[in-house]
Amino acid sequence: MNGNPLLDIRGLTVEFGGLRALDGVDIQVHEGQIVSVIGPNGAGKTTLFNAITASVEATGEILFEGRTLLGLDANQVTSRGVARTFQNVRLFANMTVLENVMVSQHCRTKQGTFGALFYTKAFRREEAEIRARAEEILGFFGTRLIGFRLDQPAAVLSYANRRRLEIARAMATQPKLLLLDEPVAGMNPVESAELTGLIGRLREEWGFTIVVIEHDMEVVREVSDRVIVLDHGTMIADGDYHEVSSDPRVIEAYLGQGATTK
Amino acid sequence: MANNWAPKTKVDWFLTVLRVLALGVVTVGLLAFIAQQISVDNPFARLINPDATGLTVAQFRGLVISGLSQGAMYGLIALGYSMVYGVLGFINFAHGEVFMVGAMTGMITSNKLDDAGLWESNFIGSLLFIVVVSMLVCTLTAVIMERVAYRPLRKAPRLIPLITSIGISFFIQNTSVVLLGPTSKAYPDMPDWLTAKRTFLEIEGTKILVICVAALAMLGLWLLVERTKTGKAMRAVAEDQEIAGLMGVNVNRTIVKVFAVGGAMAGVAGILWGVLFRSVIHYTGFLPGIKAFSSAVVGGIGNLGGSMAGGLFIGLAESTGPLLILEPLGVSGVSQLRDAVAFAMLIGVLLLKPSGLFGERLSAEDRA
Amino acid sequence: MNESHPLLEMRSVNAHYGAVHALKDVDLAIYPGELVCLLGGNASGKSTTLKTLLGMLIPTSGEVLLDGEVVTERPISYRVKKGVTMVPENRRLFKRLSVKDNLELGAYLRKDTDHINADMERVFELFPRVKERLSQKAGTLSGGEQQMVAIGRALMAGPRVLLMDEPSMGLAPALVQQNFELIQQIHEAGMTVFMVEQNANMALSIADRGWVLQTGRVVLDDTAEKLLAHPDLRTSYLGGKES
Amino acid sequence: MTTTAGLLIRRVPAAWRRVVRIGALGALGQVFISLSGMPVRLDVREIVVPILSLGYLVVLAAPLVVGVLLGRRPEHSGFLANPPSNRDLVIGATTGGLMAGGGLSILALLLAGFDLRDPLINWSPQLLEFLSFGRGTGAGFIVWLVIGAGLGMVGGTLRLATSRTQKVIMTMALTVVAAAILESLVVDLVEGVKLEALVEWMYAPRGGVTLLGAAVLAIVSGVLSFVGQGRIKTVQARVQAMEGPKRTRVNLTLIAGVGVVMILLPLLVGKLTNELLANVGLFVLLALGLNVVVGLAGILDLGYVAFFAVGSYSTAVLTAATSPRIAPELPWFVALILVIFIAILVGLFIGAPVIRMRGDYLAIVTLGFGEIIRLLFLSDWLSGWFGGSQGITAIDGVDVFGLLTVDGTNPRRVFYLVLFFCAIAIYISWRLERSRLGRAWMAVREDEPVAEAMGINTVNVKLMAFVVGAVLGSFGGAIFVAKVGSVFPTSFLILVSIIILVVVIFGGMGNIFGVIAGAVVLIGVLGGPKQPGLLVEFSEFKLLIYGALLVWMMLARPEGLIPSARRSRELHQEEFLQDAWLRGEIDTDESNDPQTAGPTQTTDSDGGP
């Protein structure tokens, strides 16, 4: 890769009451890459996402497109172009599918009280645009989330569809960098295979740069250009799938001795 | 955390200004107080409050002692808030009314005892008796409250039990009005040997009594929670009800115990109120209730020692604050602002330290 | 199959969540000393089975028997006292309490101090690392240590049968492996274990026997080897995590 | 336990225990109501002359309710139970009623035998007389047992009737009671359209419906209800089935109709009723304001009265000649613009520090702010500005372009003023809810951290809710000042906040119609913090009832009288999901059997951490 990385993390450290969840991590993600982050539980993977999206305080440096993200509020990070999903799906369960995707265009739209109160032309145009974009994004997942589903509350969706809707919601913030936290967790093999394909299409068709946390090595092998391994808050490996999966430290810390790599 | 304080947005800027302002007012007030204590005619003191008079040592001691005794009472009530919050995660707004029920029970019982002539002839025995009766009645009130109103709401969103507790608070308060009448009622006179200022530091006996009783009750509660199996069950239920149930802990019964213990503490506090002020009315529970809640928050809610410390802090602040800070600043009629000072303390502490003085910082996971 | 009478049994159990029929005529029997597993995907009724066995949910019809005694409507505490304990999914330790408190809470219903102490020693023998961390808060332990405390806590109840809820859920491969080793270890020490798993390959590799649950109905019931070779299982659990 | 055909029939938990429990609660309730003084105090208010007064109605309700409760078939979800026979149910209900009545019998005996006037103020000879119908304790003792058993039986039997009959009977009873309660309003209205004869015939001279009137009302309402049942639903369904512009047209017609009624109504009624309407309107306005904060953005603000106070005081200072320090004597409408600015500033000032706090801390801190603001207005320190406890008096009303003056002496004009601002408030809430801001509020209410992560500046969005609420509250304050002509700190007790909150919750949080209905029912019938309602006699017990109502509402129907669809989904998510499953709307993963997998799967994931 040449040029400056899209995401440039240097010496990132996160502490919780004296415990270092992340300890001086350096990660560079270039535009158009799909990078997987793996590692044992408690290694700091989700903390890494939380630090990037400003849900926890961190020290060190996180540069996104050359500008620092540290010190911003979570919503400011999102409006810079970083969006995420959550490990334990956190949709707005009582809002409809459509509303879930509409509401996350908040930082890309600007109509305020005035427009709403006086029902201005600009207001109506923007509402229509928001809706159209939402439907376009939902259409990416096939017919599952459109049609009569649009006006159903997210709570009635199946588990796999909730995961898909979460990705759609993140897409609606129009990010450059998409952070997916265990996107296939709890899915059956058929569904996770399908979603694996979708991750590739997210890059090809929408141009997102993607960082994925994943336990399923199958998926990791399938999607990633690069794999980063975290253990106890430090990075122990960084390379393509084959390098990483044969690294003795990774086998020791994460894959386990019995694991076979294909 | 330092990072938290670095202003990022307009709101943060405003909050920083507020924080600085709050600290500034307190600092200037205290400085002016010190100045006027050094000499009332001190130019600095005169500059800020032309009518500065200063305090005598006796006045100051009086303020501190009444602050401590009231604070001890707040602390006792705060324990109930804190324990229920720890276990069920909501503010039992009606806890202040349990305290009022205690004070009312004490009033009724002590007057009956007085009619029978026992109050004077055997004061200590009578006092013990009314404490016990009040604890029983308050425990019962708290337990019924839990059973009727909160148990059915265990799984409801958090604001629902909070709103319910406001309703209960209203209901208990007005039950007192319709059953006992809307006028304020008096406790019988305390014996002279208690109310007289003792030679020892010239402190009223009642206040010493209040502080001692509160300390005893607090100690008992601490032993219960930290040293017994019941206490361990309470702490387990506070953390994870489902898993505690899986261990064989009877979750419902443990929660009832928490309410009962909180109620008993409020009952003791109710009697202490009676001893201190000798007068009780249906809204007696409201202000002390809110202040006790503030104490619990200031001390870090869920933390028992913190609640007591918070109580003392709020008690001291509201008794000394007006004269130590506001008066030297030239505010007139400061005694009217006691309650405002207590609330301002609550707001101030939460502004400076959102988790309270002794509270552990809640992790994102706990808050979810 | 063992011919002595089962330690824990479900007889034609039906369970509902309101209108939802979550379990349909489920029969299970766990014999003393066995290591058995219940397999199934999302929404297959695995959690409902566990809840029914523990008494968190009372079935609409059918019976739950513990050592021949009908306990269908008995509360959790009764069953815990009689020897059923569960290690919950994701460990769920009391993170703010010390490791010692956690272990002691496991023995909450027991009054025989001597036996409790003996069991504590047994836990220390199985997991020497737990003893070193006794006064530490459980939340500060590493994932593997927490797993040990979770199993230790369950053992402190003096169970005759141990239920494991999704021991591999959301864990790193190495930790999953370690976890299954722990299960095998306590099984070898004589414990009857019933585990509920999504990861069919992993579970069947250590289990004696298994059932497969699909939408509330038992669709397969066989020994572990036969299940592993079964074509239906291959299609519905294509791969699992480590194949 | 018996086993038949492989199914286990479980015993229903002993039925007699339930009877005893509910009966005893009924008895306790009876005693409590009696000792609260309600029956004696309300005895003066007649419902049906000469047989029933409000006092007796209150007491008689208990055994009836006990009967109805016991007449209901116990539900044991997921159990196959032997249903109790009708006879058993009625016997149970009768016993329960008997117990409830027995409570009063025993109370009567105790009243005659002991003196507990200290401390129970209502332990009085009057109560004894009330309970014994003036005929001696013995008579009272027996009569209450008989009445209790009779009402219990009636209640129990009622429950067994078909739902259609139940509805007809309920409608008849409610119509008569409503006619009595709404007497002054009805009389006023009927006289307004010059139909005095009707009034004379229906109401007794000293209040209460006459026997004839009650009979006619009951029959008419019964017939109407019998015939009308089902039709309303069909019409509703038809309207709901309409689409797009057609539906909008129906809605617009409805709104216009209500508007016309609201404009004509004050012309038909007298001063007192207009006063009442104005009071209700004022609380509708305040409740709409609080609804934006609590209902839409989900922020539990217990210090809402602060905005009302600030609106009042700033209007007073800006318009009154008697304002102590500065008295610009601005015209009301000009002052209003400044008041809006002040309200926005105060909204931001109070909002900024509390906005990041967790829900329950925020509740208490806003309550603290509310008190601080009142205490400051009351204090000697600022009395030079706001008059301290003396307040500001002799404030002129609203001068409308020199044409007319709106002030307290003419409640009809006040009502129109209130109506105008209510319309504004309704429009604002309605538009905002359906905008980008409204969606953001919804998201914040659902899951704040996630809303933040989705790019919503939650602080700004919540502050916005505070500000909108503050502005609407300050409108209320400005009108209040014009209406009353004075301000005192005592008008701004925390009590006011709580009552507004009860109105919002009772009516239905997040739903404009609900909030309006809540204000009409509560403030109109029971009365506001200081304003009497239609049931003037209730004013002593108003707050008690508010408290009980709030608790009951939270337990039985937390979504309120007229709930917003979304809110009830939030509060009854499990039931909602079940219904959706029964309708086949639950989405299932492709690989699973669609009929069974969905709901279990949702339950599974709901059971997670």
PDB file of N, CA and C in Angstrom, chain A residues 132-195:
ATOM      1  N   ALA A 132     -35.587   7.637   0.549  1.00  0.00           N
ATOM      2  CA  ALA A 132     -35.117   6.924  -0.642  1.00  0.00           C
ATOM      3  C   ALA A 132     -33.781   6.238  -0.356  1.00  0.00           C
ATOM      4  N   ARG A 133     -32.893   6.954   0.322  1.00  0.00           N
ATOM      5  CA  ARG A 133     -31.578   6.379   0.608  1.00  0.00           C
ATOM      6  C   ARG A 133     -31.731   5.171   1.515  1.00  0.00           C
ATOM      7  N   ALA A 134     -32.617   5.292   2.495  1.00  0.00           N
ATOM      8  CA  ALA A 134     -32.837   4.180   3.417  1.00  0.00           C
ATOM      9  C   ALA A 134     -33.299   2.949   2.657  1.00  0.00           C
ATOM     10  N   GLU A 135     -34.210   3.159   1.717  1.00  0.00           N
ATOM     11  CA  GLU A 135     -34.719   1.995   0.985  1.00  0.00           C
ATOM     12  C   GLU A 135     -33.643   1.399   0.093  1.00  0.00           C
ATOM     13  N   GLU A 136     -32.820   2.277  -0.451  1.00  0.00           N
ATOM     14  CA  GLU A 136     -31.739   1.776  -1.294  1.00  0.00           C
ATOM     15  C   GLU A 136     -30.789   0.888  -0.481  1.00  0.00           C
ATOM     16  N   ILE A 137     -30.446   1.373   0.712  1.00  0.00           N
ATOM     17  CA  ILE A 137     -29.521   0.613   1.551  1.00  0.00           C
ATOM     18  C   ILE A 137     -30.145  -0.718   1.952  1.00  0.00           C
ATOM     19  N   LEU A 138     -31.395  -0.687   2.337  1.00  0.00           N
ATOM     20  CA  LEU A 138     -32.041  -1.926   2.762  1.00  0.00           C
ATOM     21  C   LEU A 138     -32.161  -2.907   1.605  1.00  0.00           C
ATOM     22  N   GLY A 139     -32.289  -2.350   0.403  1.00  0.00           N
ATOM     23  CA  GLY A 139     -32.395  -3.200  -0.765  1.00  0.00           C
ATOM     24  C   GLY A 139     -31.136  -4.013  -1.006  1.00  0.00           C
ATOM     25  N   PHE A 140     -30.022  -3.535  -0.483  1.00  0.00           N
ATOM     26  CA  PHE A 140     -28.745  -4.238  -0.636  1.00  0.00           C
ATOM     27  C   PHE A 140     -28.819  -5.648  -0.054  1.00  0.00           C
ATOM     28  N   PHE A 141     -29.679  -5.838   0.938  1.00  0.00           N
ATOM     29  CA  PHE A 141     -29.761  -7.144   1.595  1.00  0.00           C
ATOM     30  C   PHE A 141     -30.847  -8.014   0.968  1.00  0.00           C
ATOM     31  N   GLY A 142     -31.196  -7.732  -0.264  1.00  0.00           N
ATOM     32  CA  GLY A 142     -32.234  -8.524  -0.919  1.00  0.00           C
ATOM     33  C   GLY A 142     -33.602  -8.043  -0.503  1.00  0.00           C
ATOM     34  N   THR A 143     -34.546  -8.942  -0.537  1.00  0.00           N
ATOM     35  CA  THR A 143     -35.918  -8.522  -0.273  1.00  0.00           C
ATOM     36  C   THR A 143     -36.284  -8.649   1.190  1.00  0.00           C
ATOM     37  N   ARG A 144     -35.345  -9.097   1.993  1.00  0.00           N
ATOM     38  CA  ARG A 144     -35.685  -9.427   3.368  1.00  0.00           C
ATOM     39  C   ARG A 144     -36.158  -8.249   4.190  1.00  0.00           C
ATOM     40  N   LEU A 145     -35.538  -7.095   3.956  1.00  0.00           N
ATOM     41  CA  LEU A 145     -35.805  -5.976   4.856  1.00  0.00           C
ATOM     42  C   LEU A 145     -36.681  -4.912   4.201  1.00  0.00           C
ATOM     43  N   ILE A 146     -37.175  -5.195   3.014  1.00  0.00           N
ATOM     44  CA  ILE A 146     -38.023  -4.168   2.394  1.00  0.00           C
ATOM     45  C   ILE A 146     -39.450  -4.686   2.257  1.00  0.00           C
ATOM     46  N   GLY A 147     -40.251  -3.945   1.563  1.00  0.00           N
ATOM     47  CA  GLY A 147     -41.657  -4.323   1.444  1.00  0.00           C
ATOM     48  C   GLY A 147     -42.367  -4.093   2.761  1.00  0.00           C
ATOM     49  N   PHE A 148     -43.171  -5.064   3.186  1.00  0.00           N
ATOM     50  CA  PHE A 148     -43.947  -4.858   4.413  1.00  0.00           C
ATOM     51  C   PHE A 148     -43.062  -4.795   5.653  1.00  0.00           C
ATOM     52  N   ARG A 149     -41.851  -5.320   5.555  1.00  0.00           N
ATOM     53  CA  ARG A 149     -40.941  -5.273   6.701  1.00  0.00           C
ATOM     54  C   ARG A 149     -40.550  -3.839   7.070  1.00  0.00           C
ATOM     55  N   LEU A 150     -40.574  -2.947   6.080  1.00  0.00           N
ATOM     56  CA  LEU A 150     -40.112  -1.579   6.319  1.00  0.00           C
ATOM     57  C   LEU A 150     -40.794  -0.953   7.530  1.00  0.00           C
ATOM     58  N   ASP A 151     -42.092  -1.210   7.658  1.00  0.00           N
ATOM     59  CA  ASP A 151     -42.849  -0.538   8.710  1.00  0.00           C
ATOM     60  C   ASP A 151     -43.061  -1.422   9.924  1.00  0.00           C
ATOM     61  N   GLN A 152     -42.301  -2.499  10.000  1.00  0.00           N
ATOM     62  CA  GLN A 152     -42.411  -3.321  11.206  1.00  0.00           C
ATOM     63  C   GLN A 152     -41.326  -2.950  12.191  1.00  0.00           C
ATOM     64  N   PRO A 153     -41.630  -3.053  13.473  1.00  0.00           N
ATOM     65  CA  PRO A 153     -40.592  -2.740  14.447  1.00  0.00           C
ATOM     66  C   PRO A 153     -39.445  -3.748  14.372  1.00  0.00           C
ATOM     67  N   ALA A 154     -38.258  -3.261  14.652  1.00  0.00           N
ATOM     68  CA  ALA A 154     -37.080  -4.107  14.536  1.00  0.00           C
ATOM     69  C   ALA A 154     -37.158  -5.319  15.447  1.00  0.00           C
ATOM     70  N   ALA A 155     -37.966  -5.211  16.509  1.00  0.00           N
ATOM     71  CA  ALA A 155     -38.033  -6.297  17.488  1.00  0.00           C
ATOM     72  C   ALA A 155     -38.532  -7.603  16.880  1.00  0.00           C
ATOM     73  N   VAL A 156     -39.329  -7.525  15.816  1.00  0.00           N
ATOM     74  CA  VAL A 156     -39.871  -8.774  15.298  1.00  0.00           C
ATOM     75  C   VAL A 156     -38.914  -9.470  14.322  1.00  0.00           C
ATOM     76  N   LEU A 157     -37.815  -8.838  14.003  1.00  0.00           N
ATOM     77  CA  LEU A 157     -36.912  -9.442  13.031  1.00  0.00           C
ATOM     78  C   LEU A 157     -36.236 -10.681  13.602  1.00  0.00           C
ATOM     79  N   SER A 158     -35.848 -11.555  12.715  1.00  0.00           N
ATOM     80  CA  SER A 158     -35.087 -12.725  13.135  1.00  0.00           C
ATOM     81  C   SER A 158     -33.674 -12.269  13.503  1.00  0.00           C
ATOM     82  N   TYR A 159     -32.981 -13.160  14.161  1.00  0.00           N
ATOM     83  CA  TYR A 159     -31.650 -12.820  14.633  1.00  0.00           C
ATOM     84  C   TYR A 159     -30.741 -12.388  13.477  1.00  0.00           C
ATOM     85  N   ALA A 160     -30.751 -13.186  12.425  1.00  0.00           N
ATOM     86  CA  ALA A 160     -29.857 -12.879  11.308  1.00  0.00           C
ATOM     87  C   ALA A 160     -30.245 -11.548  10.662  1.00  0.00           C
ATOM     88  N   ASN A 161     -31.551 -11.313  10.552  1.00  0.00           N
ATOM     89  CA  ASN A 161     -31.983 -10.054   9.949  1.00  0.00           C
ATOM     90  C   ASN A 161     -31.657  -8.862  10.828  1.00  0.00           C
ATOM     91  N   ARG A 162     -31.671  -9.089  12.142  1.00  0.00           N
ATOM     92  CA  ARG A 162     -31.277  -7.973  13.009  1.00  0.00           C
ATOM     93  C   ARG A 162     -29.826  -7.622  12.792  1.00  0.00           C
ATOM     94  N   ARG A 163     -29.001  -8.644  12.602  1.00  0.00           N
ATOM     95  CA  ARG A 163     -27.583  -8.364  12.307  1.00  0.00           C
ATOM     96  C   ARG A 163     -27.458  -7.595  10.991  1.00  0.00           C
ATOM     97  N   ARG A 164     -28.263  -8.005  10.007  1.00  0.00           N
ATOM     98  CA  ARG A 164     -28.202  -7.316   8.716  1.00  0.00           C
ATOM     99  C   ARG A 164     -28.671  -5.870   8.864  1.00  0.00           C
ATOM    100  N   LEU A 165     -29.751  -5.696   9.620  1.00  0.00           N
ATOM    101  CA  LEU A 165     -30.270  -4.338   9.793  1.00  0.00           C
ATOM    102  C   LEU A 165     -29.238  -3.464  10.499  1.00  0.00           C
ATOM    103  N   GLU A 166     -28.502  -4.079  11.412  1.00  0.00           N
ATOM    104  CA  GLU A 166     -27.481  -3.284  12.094  1.00  0.00           C
ATOM    105  C   GLU A 166     -26.428  -2.794  11.113  1.00  0.00           C
ATOM    106  N   ILE A 167     -26.072  -3.663  10.190  1.00  0.00           N
ATOM    107  CA  ILE A 167     -25.097  -3.237   9.186  1.00  0.00           C
ATOM    108  C   ILE A 167     -25.711  -2.134   8.318  1.00  0.00           C
ATOM    109  N   ALA A 168     -26.983  -2.315   7.949  1.00  0.00           N
ATOM    110  CA  ALA A 168     -27.654  -1.296   7.132  1.00  0.00           C
ATOM    111  C   ALA A 168     -27.663   0.034   7.871  1.00  0.00           C
ATOM    112  N   ARG A 169     -27.904  -0.026   9.151  1.00  0.00           N
ATOM    113  CA  ARG A 169     -27.963   1.205   9.930  1.00  0.00           C
ATOM    114  C   ARG A 169     -26.597   1.895   9.930  1.00  0.00           C
ATOM    115  N   ALA A 170     -25.553   1.092  10.065  1.00  0.00           N
ATOM    116  CA  ALA A 170     -24.215   1.679  10.037  1.00  0.00           C
ATOM    117  C   ALA A 170     -23.925   2.264   8.657  1.00  0.00           C
ATOM    118  N   MET A 171     -24.376   1.570   7.597  1.00  0.00           N
ATOM    119  CA  MET A 171     -24.148   2.076   6.239  1.00  0.00           C
ATOM    120  C   MET A 171     -24.833   3.426   6.042  1.00  0.00           C
ATOM    121  N   ALA A 172     -25.974   3.608   6.695  1.00  0.00           N
ATOM    122  CA  ALA A 172     -26.747   4.828   6.491  1.00  0.00           C
ATOM    123  C   ALA A 172     -26.034   6.070   7.009  1.00  0.00           C
ATOM    124  N   THR A 173     -25.065   5.899   7.886  1.00  0.00           N
ATOM    125  CA  THR A 173     -24.333   7.076   8.349  1.00  0.00           C
ATOM    126  C   THR A 173     -23.314   7.520   7.304  1.00  0.00           C
ATOM    127  N   GLN A 174     -23.278   6.823   6.179  1.00  0.00           N
ATOM    128  CA  GLN A 174     -22.386   7.114   5.059  1.00  0.00           C
ATOM    129  C   GLN A 174     -20.926   7.211   5.486  1.00  0.00           C
ATOM    130  N   PRO A 175     -20.421   6.104   5.996  1.00  0.00           N
ATOM    131  CA  PRO A 175     -19.052   6.116   6.508  1.00  0.00           C
ATOM    132  C   PRO A 175     -18.031   5.823   5.409  1.00  0.00           C
ATOM    133  N   LYS A 176     -16.776   6.082   5.724  1.00  0.00           N
ATOM    134  CA  LYS A 176     -15.701   5.611   4.879  1.00  0.00           C
ATOM    135  C   LYS A 176     -15.153   4.324   5.466  1.00  0.00           C
ATOM    136  N   LEU A 177     -15.189   4.279   6.804  1.00  0.00           N
ATOM    137  CA  LEU A 177     -14.645   3.123   7.511  1.00  0.00           C
ATOM    138  C   LEU A 177     -15.783   2.460   8.269  1.00  0.00           C
ATOM    139  N   LEU A 178     -15.908   1.148   8.058  1.00  0.00           N
ATOM    140  CA  LEU A 178     -16.994   0.408   8.699  1.00  0.00           C
ATOM    141  C   LEU A 178     -16.376  -0.571   9.698  1.00  0.00           C
ATOM    142  N   LEU A 179     -16.808  -0.499  10.942  1.00  0.00           N
ATOM    143  CA  LEU A 179     -16.283  -1.412  11.955  1.00  0.00           C
ATOM    144  C   LEU A 179     -17.359  -2.441  12.274  1.00  0.00           C
ATOM    145  N   LEU A 180     -17.091  -3.694  11.980  1.00  0.00           N
ATOM    146  CA  LEU A 180     -18.091  -4.742  12.222  1.00  0.00           C
ATOM    147  C   LEU A 180     -17.635  -5.611  13.396  1.00  0.00           C
ATOM    148  N   ASP A 181     -18.451  -5.663  14.436  1.00  0.00           N
ATOM    149  CA  ASP A 181     -18.074  -6.425  15.630  1.00  0.00           C
ATOM    150  C   ASP A 181     -18.785  -7.778  15.598  1.00  0.00           C
ATOM    151  N   GLU A 182     -18.057  -8.813  15.297  1.00  0.00           N
ATOM    152  CA  GLU A 182     -18.577 -10.182  15.195  1.00  0.00           C
ATOM    153  C   GLU A 182     -19.866 -10.265  14.380  1.00  0.00           C
ATOM    154  N   PRO A 183     -19.788  -9.925  13.091  1.00  0.00           N
ATOM    155  CA  PRO A 183     -21.018  -9.858  12.299  1.00  0.00           C
ATOM    156  C   PRO A 183     -21.714 -11.201  12.116  1.00  0.00           C
ATOM    157  N   VAL A 184     -21.019 -12.314  12.245  1.00  0.00           N
ATOM    158  CA  VAL A 184     -21.708 -13.583  11.993  1.00  0.00           C
ATOM    159  C   VAL A 184     -21.947 -14.370  13.276  1.00  0.00           C
ATOM    160  N   ALA A 185     -21.635 -13.773  14.434  1.00  0.00           N
ATOM    161  CA  ALA A 185     -21.813 -14.502  15.698  1.00  0.00           C
ATOM    162  C   ALA A 185     -23.258 -14.966  15.815  1.00  0.00           C
ATOM    163  N   GLY A 186     -23.438 -16.216  16.170  1.00  0.00           N
ATOM    164  CA  GLY A 186     -24.777 -16.739  16.398  1.00  0.00           C
ATOM    165  C   GLY A 186     -25.530 -17.099  15.138  1.00  0.00           C
ATOM    166  N   MET A 187     -24.890 -16.923  13.980  1.00  0.00           N
ATOM    167  CA  MET A 187     -25.585 -17.302  12.743  1.00  0.00           C
ATOM    168  C   MET A 187     -25.264 -18.748  12.406  1.00  0.00           C
ATOM    169  N   ASN A 188     -26.141 -19.369  11.637  1.00  0.00           N
ATOM    170  CA  ASN A 188     -25.822 -20.735  11.225  1.00  0.00           C
ATOM    171  C   ASN A 188     -24.887 -20.686  10.022  1.00  0.00           C
ATOM    172  N   PRO A 189     -24.288 -21.815   9.694  1.00  0.00           N
ATOM    173  CA  PRO A 189     -23.251 -21.809   8.652  1.00  0.00           C
ATOM    174  C   PRO A 189     -23.715 -21.213   7.328  1.00  0.00           C
ATOM    175  N   VAL A 190     -24.966 -21.503   6.939  1.00  0.00           N
ATOM    176  CA  VAL A 190     -25.458 -20.984   5.663  1.00  0.00           C
ATOM    177  C   VAL A 190     -25.504 -19.455   5.709  1.00  0.00           C
ATOM    178  N   GLU A 191     -26.072 -18.954   6.776  1.00  0.00           N
ATOM    179  CA  GLU A 191     -26.195 -17.501   6.891  1.00  0.00           C
ATOM    180  C   GLU A 191     -24.831 -16.838   6.973  1.00  0.00           C
ATOM    181  N   SER A 192     -23.924 -17.478   7.727  1.00  0.00           N
ATOM    182  CA  SER A 192     -22.646 -16.792   7.878  1.00  0.00           C
ATOM    183  C   SER A 192     -21.875 -16.826   6.563  1.00  0.00           C
ATOM    184  N   ALA A 193     -22.053 -17.872   5.782  1.00  0.00           N
ATOM    185  CA  ALA A 193     -21.401 -17.897   4.468  1.00  0.00           C
ATOM    186  C   ALA A 193     -21.935 -16.769   3.592  1.00  0.00           C
ATOM    187  N   GLU A 194     -23.233 -16.553   3.659  1.00  0.00           N
ATOM    188  CA  GLU A 194     -23.830 -15.506   2.845  1.00  0.00           C
ATOM    189  C   GLU A 194     -23.317 -14.124   3.266  1.00  0.00           C
ATOM    190  N   LEU A 195     -23.269 -13.933   4.580  1.00  0.00           N
ATOM    191  CA  LEU A 195     -22.831 -12.629   5.065  1.00  0.00           C
ATOM    192  C   LEU A 195     -21.365 -12.385   4.723  1.00  0.00           C
TER     193      LEU A 195
END
